[in-house]
């Protein structure tokens, strides 16, 4: 967190590498040096999920957590590890048999079950960890792993995969979990919220389509009660802490959403098969309220803008940047009949810039240059 040159990457079988961008040094820091290829989960000392979670502590970047069926912790960036939990899964041996055969077992760890799938640390207390497994168990420790408590929602269907856990930035007893059951032929959405460290949970899915399962839920860092959900078909938003959801799809293509991350006031979306997408500037979502929606007109406070010196060297284009300068958002309850004027004044009230909208006429017919077509042979 405090050194962007250090990158941690995980692979199947519990492999972790540490890459130093500055020195170009790569080092293997796996918690357990065993290749699981060909072995059934039940024959291994540690069962690592294909995408076993790697967590860098929010409070100390030298501290990392990794998960198999137990939680590993390092205090020195992976030079040594200790185990801080018992087996937190159901540990059903009937679901840990080898696959493939009869001569060669076809196991690469993607088939492994009874593993930890989600891991999160509190924003308020470094000793509080939330854990979710792929076989339907949610656990918590509030003292760094000395004691663990199972806090699985009582109405959670059996064998559910806990896809993600989102501890609240506003209240240390609150957290959200996203549950994925599509491999059990259940495509319904499941999101749960607790405000008492998991003693009780409330299902919060009103407004989500009944046939699109949820992989991730995130809480906005600037506005309490503003939630985002990544589903199999797109992104949804809730302004009332999950009581009601609505689509936030806009121009995002229909695609499975595997993760959501905040970068400053932007929402970064990781899709499966349709690249990364970014919703630039969440400022309007932070400021919109019922009162704003009922008002005749509202001018949103823009986020800070920066003037930067231009550079002329060429760089490869891998995406579209947001507009430079300051972006101003405004809202009208009804479409205005007249042109809209926007004036910028200095501290003394003097006019600096003035913009005026204009009505759009009929669109011009598209003209395609003949040079775009080549003569066939």
Coordinates of C-alpha atoms in Angstrom, one line a residue, residues 175-344:
X175 CA -19.9 -6.1 6.6
X176 CA -21.5 -7.3 3.3
X177 CA -21.0 -10.6 1.6
X178 CA -21.8 -11.7 -2.0
X179 CA -22.8 -15.3 -2.6
X180 CA -22.4 -17.3 -5.8
X181 CA -24.5 -20.5 -6.3
X182 CA -24.5 -20.8 -10.1
X183 CA -22.5 -24.0 -10.1
X184 CA -25.3 -25.5 -8.0
X185 CA -27.8 -24.5 -10.8
X186 CA -29.1 -21.6 -8.7
X187 CA -28.7 -18.3 -10.6
X188 CA -30.6 -16.1 -8.0
X189 CA -28.7 -13.1 -6.4
X190 CA -27.6 -13.4 -2.8
X191 CA -26.2 -10.4 -0.9
X192 CA -26.2 -10.3 2.9
X193 CA -25.5 -7.5 5.4
X194 CA -24.6 -7.7 9.1
X195 CA -24.2 -4.8 11.5
X196 CA -23.3 -6.8 14.6
X197 CA -20.2 -8.8 13.6
X198 CA -22.3 -11.6 12.0
X199 CA -24.6 -12.4 14.9
X200 CA -27.5 -11.8 12.5
X201 CA -27.7 -11.1 8.7
X202 CA -30.2 -9.5 6.4
X203 CA -30.6 -10.4 2.8
X204 CA -30.5 -7.3 0.6
X205 CA -31.4 -8.1 -3.0
X206 CA -34.6 -6.1 -3.8
X207 CA -34.4 -4.8 -7.4
X208 CA -31.8 -7.2 -8.6
X209 CA -32.9 -9.5 -11.5
X210 CA -33.9 -13.0 -10.2
X211 CA -31.7 -14.7 -12.8
X212 CA -28.3 -12.9 -12.4
X213 CA -26.0 -14.1 -9.6
X214 CA -23.7 -11.7 -7.7
X215 CA -19.9 -12.1 -7.4
X216 CA -18.9 -8.9 -5.6
X217 CA -20.3 -6.1 -3.6
X218 CA -18.5 -2.9 -2.7
X219 CA -19.2 0.0 -0.3
X220 CA -18.6 3.6 -1.6
X221 CA -15.7 5.3 0.2
X222 CA -17.3 8.8 0.2
X223 CA -21.0 8.2 0.8
X224 CA -22.4 5.9 3.5
X225 CA -25.2 3.6 2.2
X226 CA -24.0 3.8 -1.4
X227 CA -23.3 0.3 -2.6
X228 CA -22.2 -1.3 -5.9
X229 CA -22.8 -4.9 -7.0
X230 CA -21.0 -6.8 -9.7
X231 CA -23.2 -9.5 -11.2
X232 CA -23.1 -12.0 -14.1
X233 CA -24.7 -9.4 -16.4
X234 CA -23.5 -6.0 -15.2
X235 CA -23.2 -3.4 -12.5
X236 CA -26.0 -2.4 -10.1
X237 CA -26.1 0.4 -7.5
X238 CA -28.0 1.0 -4.3
X239 CA -28.4 4.4 -2.6
X240 CA -30.1 3.1 0.5
X241 CA -27.7 0.5 1.9
X242 CA -29.0 -2.4 -0.2
X243 CA -32.7 -2.0 0.4
X244 CA -33.3 -1.2 -3.3
X245 CA -31.0 -1.8 -6.3
X246 CA -31.1 -0.4 -9.8
X247 CA -28.9 -0.8 -12.9
X248 CA -25.8 1.2 -13.4
X249 CA -25.0 -0.3 -16.8
X250 CA -24.9 2.8 -19.0
X251 CA -22.7 1.9 -22.0
X252 CA -21.0 -1.0 -20.2
X253 CA -21.4 -4.2 -22.4
X254 CA -23.3 -7.1 -20.9
X255 CA -20.5 -9.2 -19.3
X256 CA -19.7 -11.0 -16.1
X257 CA -18.3 -8.7 -13.4
X258 CA -15.7 -10.3 -11.3
X259 CA -14.4 -7.4 -9.2
X260 CA -15.0 -3.7 -8.5
X261 CA -12.3 -1.3 -7.1
X262 CA -12.2 2.4 -6.3
X263 CA -9.4 4.6 -7.5
X264 CA -9.8 8.1 -6.2
X265 CA -13.4 8.9 -7.2
X266 CA -13.5 6.5 -10.1
X267 CA -15.0 3.0 -10.2
X268 CA -12.8 0.4 -11.9
X269 CA -14.7 -2.6 -13.2
X270 CA -13.1 -6.0 -14.0
X271 CA -15.1 -8.0 -16.5
X272 CA -14.6 -11.5 -17.7
X273 CA -13.8 -11.3 -21.4
X274 CA -14.6 -7.6 -22.0
X275 CA -11.5 -5.9 -20.5
X276 CA -11.3 -3.3 -17.8
X277 CA -13.9 -0.5 -17.7
X278 CA -13.8 2.7 -15.6
X279 CA -16.8 4.8 -14.6
X280 CA -15.1 8.2 -14.3
X281 CA -16.0 10.6 -11.5
X282 CA -18.5 9.3 -9.0
X283 CA -19.2 12.8 -7.7
X284 CA -22.8 13.0 -9.0
X285 CA -23.6 9.7 -7.2
X286 CA -22.1 11.1 -4.0
X287 CA -24.4 14.2 -4.1
X288 CA -27.6 12.9 -5.6
X289 CA -30.5 12.7 -3.1
X290 CA -34.3 12.5 -3.1
X291 CA -34.4 16.3 -2.6
X292 CA -32.0 16.9 -5.5
X293 CA -34.2 14.6 -7.7
X294 CA -37.3 16.6 -6.8
X295 CA -35.7 20.0 -7.4
X296 CA -36.2 21.9 -10.6
X297 CA -32.4 22.3 -11.1
X298 CA -29.3 21.3 -9.3
X299 CA -25.6 22.1 -10.0
X300 CA -23.3 19.4 -8.7
X301 CA -20.1 20.5 -7.0
X302 CA -17.3 19.3 -9.3
X303 CA -14.3 17.4 -8.0
X304 CA -10.9 19.0 -8.0
X305 CA -9.3 19.5 -11.4
X306 CA -5.6 19.9 -12.2
X307 CA -3.8 21.9 -14.9
X308 CA -0.9 19.9 -16.2
X309 CA 1.9 20.8 -18.6
X310 CA 1.5 19.1 -21.9
X311 CA 3.9 16.5 -23.1
X312 CA 4.7 15.6 -26.7
X313 CA 6.3 12.2 -26.6
X314 CA 4.2 9.4 -28.2
X315 CA 2.8 6.6 -26.1
X316 CA 0.7 3.6 -27.1
X317 CA -3.0 4.1 -26.7
X318 CA -4.6 1.4 -24.6
X319 CA -7.8 3.1 -23.6
X320 CA -9.8 6.4 -23.6
X321 CA -9.0 8.9 -20.9
X322 CA -11.7 11.1 -19.4
X323 CA -11.9 14.7 -20.7
X324 CA -9.1 17.0 -19.4
X325 CA -9.9 20.0 -17.2
X326 CA -13.0 20.3 -15.0
X327 CA -16.2 18.4 -15.8
X328 CA -19.4 20.1 -14.6
X329 CA -22.6 18.1 -14.0
X330 CA -26.0 19.7 -13.7
X331 CA -29.5 18.3 -13.4
X332 CA -32.9 19.6 -14.7
X333 CA -36.1 17.9 -13.6
X334 CA -37.6 18.8 -17.0
X335 CA -35.9 19.4 -20.3
X336 CA -35.3 23.2 -20.5
X337 CA -37.0 25.1 -23.4
X338 CA -34.3 27.7 -23.6
X339 CA -30.5 27.4 -23.9
X340 CA -28.6 26.7 -20.7
X341 CA -25.9 29.2 -19.7
X342 CA -23.0 28.3 -17.4
X343 CA -20.8 31.1 -16.1
X344 CA -17.6 30.9 -14.2

